[in-house]
Amino acid sequence: MADKITPRETNYSQWYVDIVTNAKLADYSPVKGCMVIRPNGYALWEKMQSILDRMFKETGHRNAYFPLLIPESFIKKEAEHVEGFSPELAVVTHGGGDELDEPLIIRPTSETIIWSMYKKWIQSYRDLPLLINQWANVVRWEKRTRLFLRTTEFLWQEGHTAHATEQEAKEETLKMLFVYQKFVEEYMGISVIVGEKSESEKFAGAVKTYTIEALMQDKKALQAGTSHFLGQNFAKAFDVSFQNRKGDLEYVWATSWGVSTRLIGALIMSHSDDKGLVLPPKIAPVEIVIVPIYKNNTKSTVIIYAENLYNSLKDKFSVIFDDDDQNKPGWKFSEWEMQGVPVRIEIGPRDIKKEQIVVARRDTGEKINVKRNSAEEKIRTLLEDIQNNLFRKSARFRQENTYQTADYNEFKEVISQKGGFIQAGWCGSAECEKKIKEDTKATIRALPLAKEETDRRKCIICGREAKYTAIFAKSY
RNA sequence: CGGGAUGUAGCCUAGUGGCUAGGGCGCCUGCUUUGGGAGCAGGAGAUCGGAGGUUCAAAUCCUCUCAUCCCGACCA
């Protein structure tokens, strides 16, 4: 059979599309730019949700749900916010057969509706902090869409918090940024740069935007999560104030932070190979698949042996026993590899004789023989090993594709020939940032929080004193 | 929103004006198989993306339109 997945070398974009469709993660919808998330893709999202949701709750947040439809006037209340989002709004003009008095927008994000409610809920410092998260869908009318990475409608979570002091809101912003970092690195196995966004790249309406940036296999950057310090911008726009202990009225300080189904795209482009999806065990909906191998005369023996193993594992792992009689083992191997299952167990008559099982790992393709009586322990270790290996690979990849330069010609050379992250000095001016973008298509992905010792004290463009060490890259 | 490509069965595809649109995968039935995408036999499935036009005759030519992908400009 012909290969279903276009090799990365041949066409990286097509490879990505092939992975998504062949692993049955998503499919195109009848509406342009929208996608259907299929059970395999949705199971991934549910897994991410459950881990993140736990982390949000551990940091004191509660879930709520705000409406999909927002009065058009709300979005216009914050100047930068409206400017940023106007081009990508979907607007509802009719309802129940009649034209609406005021058009409704479908939320592109929920700051405005949430802050209109916070106005009602916050009067006193005793009402603060208010720590709310919501899991929702949002719609942004995009010119160019790509499965998971940028679709017209997508799923995400958005945290919206209100605080009595600037300091506390800033701490919250960073706290959640680090929650994202932990989640993406420890669970998704993706190494990220943690940093602040430049003025031109920050969220419309934010005072400061922070980001975790990952590097995909094609050496392009992907913003994997953002956390914003909103200052008092929305509090002022929606007149949300509180009385402090002294009885004075003050505006509330705000944050918002989100990750989306785009993370699934990041996951695919970080770990997967030409055989299909590769999933880190901690995020894999199915950790183990057992494939029995038999001839007619050995079938019952093998099935019983395999079923026995399945029963001993099923309470400890997420495991599937693929006893489908229609497909041959080779077909199953390919299929489960395509779907990214981290560990495959093969059991045939030869193994039963030796009281062993064959264990194949998805990340390296390596097969090992494991004694039946130590199976559980070995598999547990192996899953951990795969998880660690994927993260190490991701970290090494990012490191190996991060360059440092103080010379603009070299900068341009690296961006166009190699890709990856480039660390360089930046004076902080929008002009220099713009020039780089025009020359090379690279943007500032982050101003890393971890200040590394560098000797790049000059701006890569203008040669003036550098205020920042910036990470540049072409991005999604 | 510009440039390019593509639309023929669930998927891939042959078919540059001429008879009943051909093949592969998948699907259904039966038998044989099963350690890296099995074999044989039989079977179902297509108003050729849509609309209009040219012609004795259109999947094929023309016009319009819709959709998707790829590449750019804008964005989680």
Coordinates of C-alpha atoms in Angstrom, one line a residue, chain A:
Chain A
M1 CA 0.0 0.0 0.0
A2 CA 1.2 3.5 -0.8
D3 CA 2.4 5.6 2.1
K4 CA -0.4 7.7 3.5
I5 CA 1.8 10.3 5.1
T6 CA 3.9 12.7 3.0
P7 CA 7.4 12.7 4.4
R8 CA 8.4 15.9 6.2
E9 CA 11.3 16.3 3.8
T10 CA 9.0 16.4 0.8
N11 CA 6.4 18.8 2.1
Y12 CA 6.2 19.8 5.7
S13 CA 2.7 21.4 5.5
Q14 CA 1.3 18.4 3.7
W15 CA 2.9 16.1 6.3
Y16 CA 1.1 18.0 9.0
V17 CA -2.2 17.7 7.2
D18 CA -1.6 14.0 6.6
I19 CA -0.9 13.4 10.3
V20 CA -4.0 15.2 11.4
T21 CA -6.3 13.4 8.9
N22 CA -4.7 9.9 9.1
A23 CA -4.5 9.9 12.9
K24 CA -8.2 10.9 12.7
L25 CA -7.7 13.9 14.9
A26 CA -9.8 16.2 12.8
D27 CA -11.6 16.7 9.5
Y28 CA -12.6 19.7 7.4
S29 CA -16.0 21.0 7.9
P30 CA -18.5 22.3 5.4
V31 CA -17.8 25.9 6.6
K32 CA -14.5 27.4 5.4
G33 CA -11.9 27.6 8.1
C34 CA -13.8 25.4 10.6
M35 CA -12.9 21.9 11.5
V36 CA -14.5 18.9 13.2
I37 CA -12.4 17.6 16.0
R38 CA -12.8 13.8 15.8
P39 CA -12.8 11.5 18.8
N40 CA -9.0 10.9 18.7
G41 CA -8.4 14.6 18.7
Y42 CA -11.0 15.4 21.2
A43 CA -9.7 12.7 23.6
L44 CA -6.4 14.5 23.5
W45 CA -8.1 17.8 24.3
E46 CA -10.0 16.2 27.1
K47 CA -6.8 14.9 28.5
M48 CA -5.2 18.3 28.4
Q49 CA -8.3 19.9 29.9
S50 CA -8.3 17.5 32.8
I51 CA -4.7 18.2 33.7
L52 CA -4.9 21.9 33.2
D53 CA -8.2 22.1 35.0
R54 CA -6.6 20.4 38.0
M55 CA -3.7 22.8 37.9
F56 CA -6.0 25.8 37.7
K57 CA -8.0 24.6 40.7
E58 CA -4.9 24.0 42.6
T59 CA -4.0 27.6 42.1
G60 CA -7.4 28.7 43.4
H61 CA -9.4 29.3 40.3
R62 CA -13.0 28.3 39.7
N63 CA -14.8 27.6 36.4
A64 CA -17.7 29.5 35.1
Y65 CA -19.4 30.0 31.8
F66 CA -20.1 33.3 30.1
P67 CA -22.3 33.7 27.0
L68 CA -21.1 33.2 23.4
L69 CA -22.9 36.4 22.2
I70 CA -21.7 39.8 23.3
P71 CA -23.3 43.2 22.5
E72 CA -21.3 44.9 19.8
S73 CA -20.9 48.0 21.9
F74 CA -19.0 46.1 24.6
I75 CA -16.1 45.3 22.3
K76 CA -15.7 49.0 21.5
K77 CA -15.2 50.1 25.1
E78 CA -11.5 49.4 25.2
A79 CA -9.6 51.3 22.5
E80 CA -6.8 48.9 21.8
H81 CA -9.0 45.9 22.2
V82 CA -11.5 47.0 19.6
E83 CA -8.7 47.9 17.2
G84 CA -7.1 44.5 17.6
F85 CA -10.2 42.5 17.2
S86 CA -12.4 44.4 14.8
P87 CA -11.0 42.8 11.7
E88 CA -11.7 39.3 12.8
L89 CA -15.2 39.5 14.3
A90 CA -18.2 37.5 13.3
V91 CA -21.3 39.6 13.8
V92 CA -24.9 38.4 14.3
T93 CA -27.3 40.8 12.8
H94 CA -30.6 38.8 12.8
G95 CA -32.4 36.8 15.4
G96 CA -35.8 35.1 15.2
G97 CA -36.3 36.4 11.7
D98 CA -35.9 40.1 12.7
E99 CA -33.0 42.4 12.4
L100 CA -31.5 43.1 15.9
D101 CA -31.5 46.5 17.4
E102 CA -27.9 46.1 18.3
P103 CA -25.7 43.5 16.5
L104 CA -24.2 40.8 18.6
I105 CA -20.6 39.6 18.1
I106 CA -19.6 36.1 18.6
R107 CA -16.9 36.2 21.3
P108 CA -13.3 36.3 20.0
T109 CA -12.3 36.4 23.6
S110 CA -14.4 37.2 26.7
E111 CA -12.8 40.1 28.5
T112 CA -15.6 42.5 27.7
I113 CA -18.5 40.4 28.7
I114 CA -16.7 39.2 31.8
W115 CA -15.7 42.6 33.0
S116 CA -19.2 43.8 32.4
M117 CA -20.2 41.2 34.9
Y118 CA -17.3 41.8 37.3
K119 CA -18.7 45.3 37.6
K120 CA -21.8 43.8 39.3
W121 CA -19.8 41.4 41.4
I122 CA -17.0 43.5 42.8
Q123 CA -17.7 46.3 45.3
S124 CA -15.2 45.7 48.1
Y125 CA -11.7 44.5 48.6
R126 CA -13.4 41.6 50.3
D127 CA -14.6 40.5 46.8
L128 CA -11.1 40.2 45.6
P129 CA -9.3 38.4 44.2
L130 CA -11.8 37.0 41.8
L131 CA -10.2 34.0 40.1
I132 CA -12.4 32.6 37.3
N133 CA -11.6 30.4 34.3
Q134 CA -13.8 29.3 31.5
W135 CA -13.6 26.5 29.0
A136 CA -15.2 27.8 25.8
N137 CA -15.2 28.1 22.1
V138 CA -14.3 31.4 20.4
V139 CA -14.5 32.7 16.8
R140 CA -12.0 34.8 15.0
W141 CA -12.4 35.3 11.3
E142 CA -9.0 34.4 9.9
K143 CA -7.8 34.9 6.4
R144 CA -5.8 31.8 6.3
T145 CA -6.6 28.8 8.4
R146 CA -4.8 25.6 9.3
L147 CA -6.1 22.6 11.2
F148 CA -5.6 23.2 14.9
L149 CA -3.1 26.0 14.4
R150 CA -5.5 28.6 13.2
T151 CA -9.1 27.9 12.6
T152 CA -12.1 30.2 12.6
E153 CA -13.6 28.6 15.6
F154 CA -11.4 27.0 18.3
L155 CA -11.6 25.7 21.8
W156 CA -9.7 27.1 24.6
Q157 CA -9.7 28.1 28.2
E158 CA -9.5 31.7 29.3
G159 CA -8.7 32.7 32.8
H160 CA -9.9 36.2 34.0
T161 CA -8.8 37.4 37.3
A162 CA -9.4 40.6 39.2
H163 CA -7.1 41.9 42.0
A164 CA -6.9 44.6 44.5
T165 CA -3.3 45.5 43.8
E166 CA -1.0 45.8 40.8
Q167 CA 1.6 43.7 42.4
E168 CA -0.9 40.9 43.0
A169 CA -2.1 41.0 39.4
K170 CA 1.4 40.9 38.1
E171 CA 2.2 37.9 40.3
E172 CA -0.9 36.1 39.0
T173 CA 0.1 36.8 35.4
L174 CA 3.5 35.1 36.0
K175 CA 2.1 32.4 38.1
M176 CA -0.2 31.2 35.4
L177 CA 2.5 31.6 32.8
F178 CA 4.6 29.2 34.8
V179 CA 1.6 26.8 35.1
Y180 CA 1.6 26.7 31.3
Q181 CA 5.3 26.2 31.1
K182 CA 5.0 23.3 33.6
F183 CA 2.1 21.8 31.7
V184 CA 3.7 22.1 28.3
E185 CA 7.1 20.8 29.4
E186 CA 6.2 18.1 31.9
Y187 CA 3.1 16.7 30.3
M188 CA 3.4 17.6 26.6
G189 CA 7.1 17.1 26.5
I190 CA 7.7 20.3 24.6
S191 CA 10.6 22.6 25.6
V192 CA 9.6 26.3 25.6
I193 CA 11.1 29.7 25.9
V194 CA 9.4 31.8 28.6
G195 CA 9.3 35.5 28.0
E196 CA 7.6 38.8 27.5
K197 CA 6.1 40.0 24.2
S198 CA 7.3 43.1 22.6
E199 CA 4.9 46.1 22.4
S200 CA 3.8 45.2 18.8
E201 CA 3.2 41.6 19.6
K202 CA 1.2 42.0 22.8
F203 CA -2.5 41.2 23.3
A204 CA -4.9 44.0 22.3
G205 CA -5.8 45.7 25.5
A206 CA -2.9 44.3 27.6
V207 CA -0.3 46.2 29.5
K208 CA 2.1 43.3 29.2
T209 CA 1.8 40.0 27.5
Y210 CA 3.9 37.0 28.4
T211 CA 4.3 33.9 26.2
I212 CA 5.7 30.4 26.1
E213 CA 7.2 29.9 22.7
A214 CA 8.0 26.5 21.2
L215 CA 10.1 25.6 18.2
M216 CA 8.5 23.2 15.7
Q217 CA 10.4 20.7 13.6
D218 CA 10.5 22.9 10.6
K219 CA 12.3 25.5 12.7
K220 CA 9.4 27.8 13.0
A221 CA 8.2 29.2 16.3
L222 CA 4.8 28.6 17.7
Q223 CA 3.2 30.6 20.5
A224 CA 1.9 27.9 22.8
G225 CA 0.3 29.9 25.5
T226 CA -0.1 33.5 26.7
S227 CA -0.7 35.3 30.0
H228 CA -1.6 39.0 30.1
F229 CA -1.2 41.7 32.7
L230 CA -4.2 43.9 31.8
G231 CA -3.5 46.7 34.3
Q232 CA -6.6 48.7 34.9
N233 CA -7.5 49.0 31.2
F234 CA -10.7 46.9 31.4
A235 CA -11.6 48.0 34.9
K236 CA -11.6 51.6 33.6
A237 CA -13.4 50.7 30.4
F238 CA -16.2 48.9 32.3
D239 CA -15.9 51.0 35.4
V240 CA -15.1 48.2 37.8
S241 CA -13.9 49.7 41.1
F242 CA -13.8 48.6 44.7
Q243 CA -13.5 50.2 48.1
N244 CA -10.3 49.4 49.9
R245 CA -9.7 49.1 53.6
K246 CA -9.5 52.8 54.0
G247 CA -12.8 53.3 52.2
D248 CA -11.3 54.8 49.0
L249 CA -12.5 53.7 45.6
E250 CA -9.9 52.1 43.4
Y251 CA -10.0 50.5 40.0
V252 CA -9.4 46.8 39.9
W253 CA -6.3 45.2 38.5
A254 CA -6.7 42.4 35.9
T255 CA -5.1 39.4 34.2
S256 CA -6.2 37.0 31.5
W257 CA -4.5 33.9 30.2
G258 CA -5.2 31.2 27.8
V259 CA -4.2 28.1 25.9
S260 CA -6.1 26.6 23.0
T261 CA -6.6 23.6 20.9
R262 CA -3.6 25.0 19.0
L263 CA -1.6 23.0 21.6
I264 CA -2.6 19.9 19.7
G265 CA -0.8 21.4 16.6
A266 CA 2.2 22.1 18.8
L267 CA 2.2 18.5 20.0
I268 CA 2.0 17.1 16.5
M269 CA 4.8 19.3 15.1
S270 CA 7.1 18.7 18.1
H271 CA 7.2 14.9 18.3
S272 CA 5.6 13.2 15.3
D273 CA 7.5 11.5 12.5
D274 CA 6.9 10.2 9.0
K275 CA 5.0 7.2 10.4
G276 CA 2.5 9.3 12.1
L277 CA 1.6 10.9 15.4
V278 CA 3.9 10.5 18.4
L279 CA 2.3 11.2 21.8
P280 CA 4.0 11.6 25.1
P281 CA 2.5 9.0 27.5
K282 CA 1.2 11.6 30.0
I283 CA -1.0 13.1 27.3
A284 CA -1.8 10.0 25.4
P285 CA -5.5 9.0 25.7
V286 CA -4.3 5.4 25.0
E287 CA -0.9 4.5 26.5
I288 CA -0.6 0.9 25.5
V289 CA -2.1 -1.3 22.7
I290 CA -1.9 -5.1 22.8
V291 CA -1.7 -6.8 19.5
P292 CA -2.1 -10.6 19.5
I293 CA -0.4 -12.6 16.8
Y294 CA -1.7 -16.0 16.0
K295 CA -2.5 -18.7 13.5
N296 CA -5.7 -20.6 13.6
N297 CA -4.3 -23.4 15.7
T298 CA -2.7 -21.0 18.2
K299 CA -5.5 -18.4 18.3
S300 CA -7.2 -19.4 21.5
T301 CA -3.9 -19.8 23.4
V302 CA -2.7 -16.4 22.3
I303 CA -6.0 -14.7 23.0
I304 CA -6.2 -16.1 26.5
Y305 CA -2.6 -15.1 27.3
A306 CA -3.1 -11.6 25.9
E307 CA -6.4 -11.1 27.6
N308 CA -4.8 -12.2 30.8
L309 CA -2.1 -9.5 30.3
Y310 CA -4.8 -7.0 29.4
N311 CA -6.7 -7.7 32.6
S312 CA -3.6 -7.2 34.7
L313 CA -2.8 -3.9 33.1
K314 CA -6.2 -2.3 32.5
D315 CA -6.6 -0.8 36.0
K316 CA -3.1 0.7 36.0
F317 CA -2.8 2.0 32.5
S318 CA -4.9 3.2 29.6
V319 CA -4.7 0.1 27.5
I320 CA -6.5 -1.3 24.4
F321 CA -6.6 -5.0 23.5
D322 CA -6.9 -5.0 19.7
D323 CA -8.3 -8.5 19.2
D324 CA -10.0 -7.5 16.0
D325 CA -9.8 -10.6 13.8
Q326 CA -10.2 -8.8 10.5
N327 CA -6.8 -7.0 10.2
K328 CA -3.4 -8.6 10.2
P329 CA -0.9 -7.6 12.9
G330 CA 1.2 -5.6 10.4
W331 CA -1.8 -3.5 9.6
K332 CA -2.5 -2.9 13.3
F333 CA 1.1 -2.0 13.9
S334 CA 0.9 0.7 11.3
E335 CA -2.4 1.9 12.4
W336 CA -1.6 2.3 16.0
E337 CA 1.7 4.0 15.1
M338 CA -0.2 6.4 13.0
Q339 CA -2.3 7.2 16.0
G340 CA 0.7 7.8 18.2
V341 CA 0.1 5.2 20.9
P342 CA 3.4 5.3 23.0
V343 CA 3.7 1.5 23.7
R344 CA 2.7 -1.5 21.7
I345 CA 2.8 -5.0 23.1
E346 CA 3.0 -7.9 20.7
I347 CA 2.1 -11.4 21.8
G348 CA 2.5 -14.5 19.7
P349 CA 3.1 -18.2 20.3
R350 CA 6.9 -17.7 20.4
D351 CA 6.5 -15.3 23.3
I352 CA 4.1 -17.5 25.2
K353 CA 6.7 -20.4 25.1
K354 CA 9.3 -18.1 26.6
E355 CA 6.9 -16.5 29.0
Q356 CA 7.6 -13.1 27.6
I357 CA 6.0 -10.3 25.6
V358 CA 7.5 -8.1 22.9
V359 CA 7.3 -4.4 23.7
A360 CA 7.8 -1.7 21.0
R361 CA 8.2 1.9 21.8
R362 CA 6.7 4.5 19.5
D363 CA 9.3 7.2 20.0
T364 CA 12.3 5.2 18.9
G365 CA 10.7 2.2 17.2
E366 CA 12.8 -0.1 19.4
K367 CA 11.5 -3.5 20.3
I368 CA 12.5 -5.4 23.5
N369 CA 11.6 -8.7 25.0
V370 CA 10.1 -8.4 28.5
K371 CA 9.5 -11.3 30.9
R372 CA 5.7 -11.7 31.5
N373 CA 6.1 -11.5 35.2
S374 CA 7.9 -8.2 35.1
A375 CA 5.7 -6.6 32.4
E376 CA 3.9 -4.1 34.6
E377 CA 7.0 -2.7 36.1
K378 CA 8.9 -2.6 32.8
I379 CA 6.1 -0.9 31.1
R380 CA 5.8 1.7 33.8
T381 CA 9.5 2.5 33.5
L382 CA 9.3 2.5 29.7
L383 CA 6.4 5.0 29.7
E384 CA 8.4 7.3 31.9
D385 CA 11.4 6.8 29.7
I386 CA 9.5 7.8 26.6
Q387 CA 8.1 10.8 28.3
N388 CA 11.6 11.9 29.4
N389 CA 13.1 11.1 26.0
L390 CA 10.6 13.2 24.1
F391 CA 11.2 16.2 26.3
R392 CA 15.0 15.8 26.2
K393 CA 14.8 15.6 22.4
S394 CA 12.6 18.7 22.3
A395 CA 15.0 20.6 24.6
R396 CA 18.0 19.5 22.6
F397 CA 16.3 20.4 19.3
R398 CA 15.5 23.9 20.6
Q399 CA 19.0 24.3 21.9
E400 CA 20.6 23.1 18.7
N401 CA 18.5 25.5 16.7
T402 CA 19.0 28.6 18.8
Y403 CA 21.7 30.9 17.5
Q404 CA 23.4 33.9 18.8
T405 CA 24.7 36.7 16.7
A406 CA 25.6 40.4 16.9
D407 CA 26.0 40.7 13.1
Y408 CA 22.9 41.5 11.0
N409 CA 24.2 39.9 7.9
E410 CA 24.8 36.7 9.8
F411 CA 21.3 37.1 11.3
K412 CA 19.7 37.3 7.9
E413 CA 21.7 34.3 6.7
V414 CA 20.6 32.2 9.7
I415 CA 17.0 33.2 9.3
S416 CA 16.8 32.4 5.6
Q417 CA 19.1 29.3 5.5
K418 CA 18.6 27.6 8.9
G419 CA 15.6 28.9 10.7
G420 CA 15.2 28.4 14.4
F421 CA 15.5 30.9 17.2
I422 CA 18.1 33.7 17.1
Q423 CA 19.2 35.5 20.2
A424 CA 20.2 39.1 19.5
G425 CA 20.4 42.5 21.1
W426 CA 17.5 44.9 20.6
C427 CA 17.3 48.5 21.4
G428 CA 13.6 48.3 22.1
S429 CA 12.4 50.5 19.2
A430 CA 9.5 49.5 17.1
E431 CA 11.4 50.8 14.0
C432 CA 14.2 48.3 14.4
E433 CA 11.7 45.5 15.1
K434 CA 9.8 46.4 11.9
K435 CA 12.8 46.6 9.8
I436 CA 13.8 43.1 10.8
K437 CA 10.4 41.8 10.0
E438 CA 10.4 43.5 6.6
D439 CA 13.9 42.2 5.8
T440 CA 13.6 38.7 7.1
K441 CA 10.0 37.9 8.0
A442 CA 11.2 37.1 11.5
T443 CA 9.5 38.7 14.5
I444 CA 10.4 39.0 18.1
R445 CA 9.0 35.9 19.7
A446 CA 10.0 36.7 23.2
L447 CA 12.1 38.7 25.5
P448 CA 13.2 35.9 27.7
L449 CA 12.6 36.2 31.4
A450 CA 15.7 34.1 32.1
K451 CA 18.4 36.7 31.5
E452 CA 21.3 34.9 30.1
E453 CA 24.7 36.5 30.3
T454 CA 25.5 37.9 26.9
D455 CA 27.9 40.2 25.3
R456 CA 25.4 41.5 22.8
R457 CA 25.1 44.9 24.2
K458 CA 24.3 46.5 20.8
C459 CA 21.0 46.4 18.9
I460 CA 21.4 44.1 16.0
I461 CA 19.9 46.8 13.6
C462 CA 20.8 50.2 14.7
G463 CA 23.9 49.5 16.9
R464 CA 22.6 51.6 19.8
E465 CA 22.7 50.2 23.2
A466 CA 20.6 47.1 23.5
K467 CA 17.9 47.2 26.2
Y468 CA 16.9 43.6 25.6
T469 CA 18.1 40.3 24.5
A470 CA 15.4 39.2 22.1
I471 CA 14.5 35.9 20.6
F472 CA 13.7 36.2 16.9
A473 CA 12.2 33.6 14.6
K474 CA 9.8 33.1 11.8
S475 CA 6.6 31.9 13.3
Y476 CA 3.2 30.3 12.8

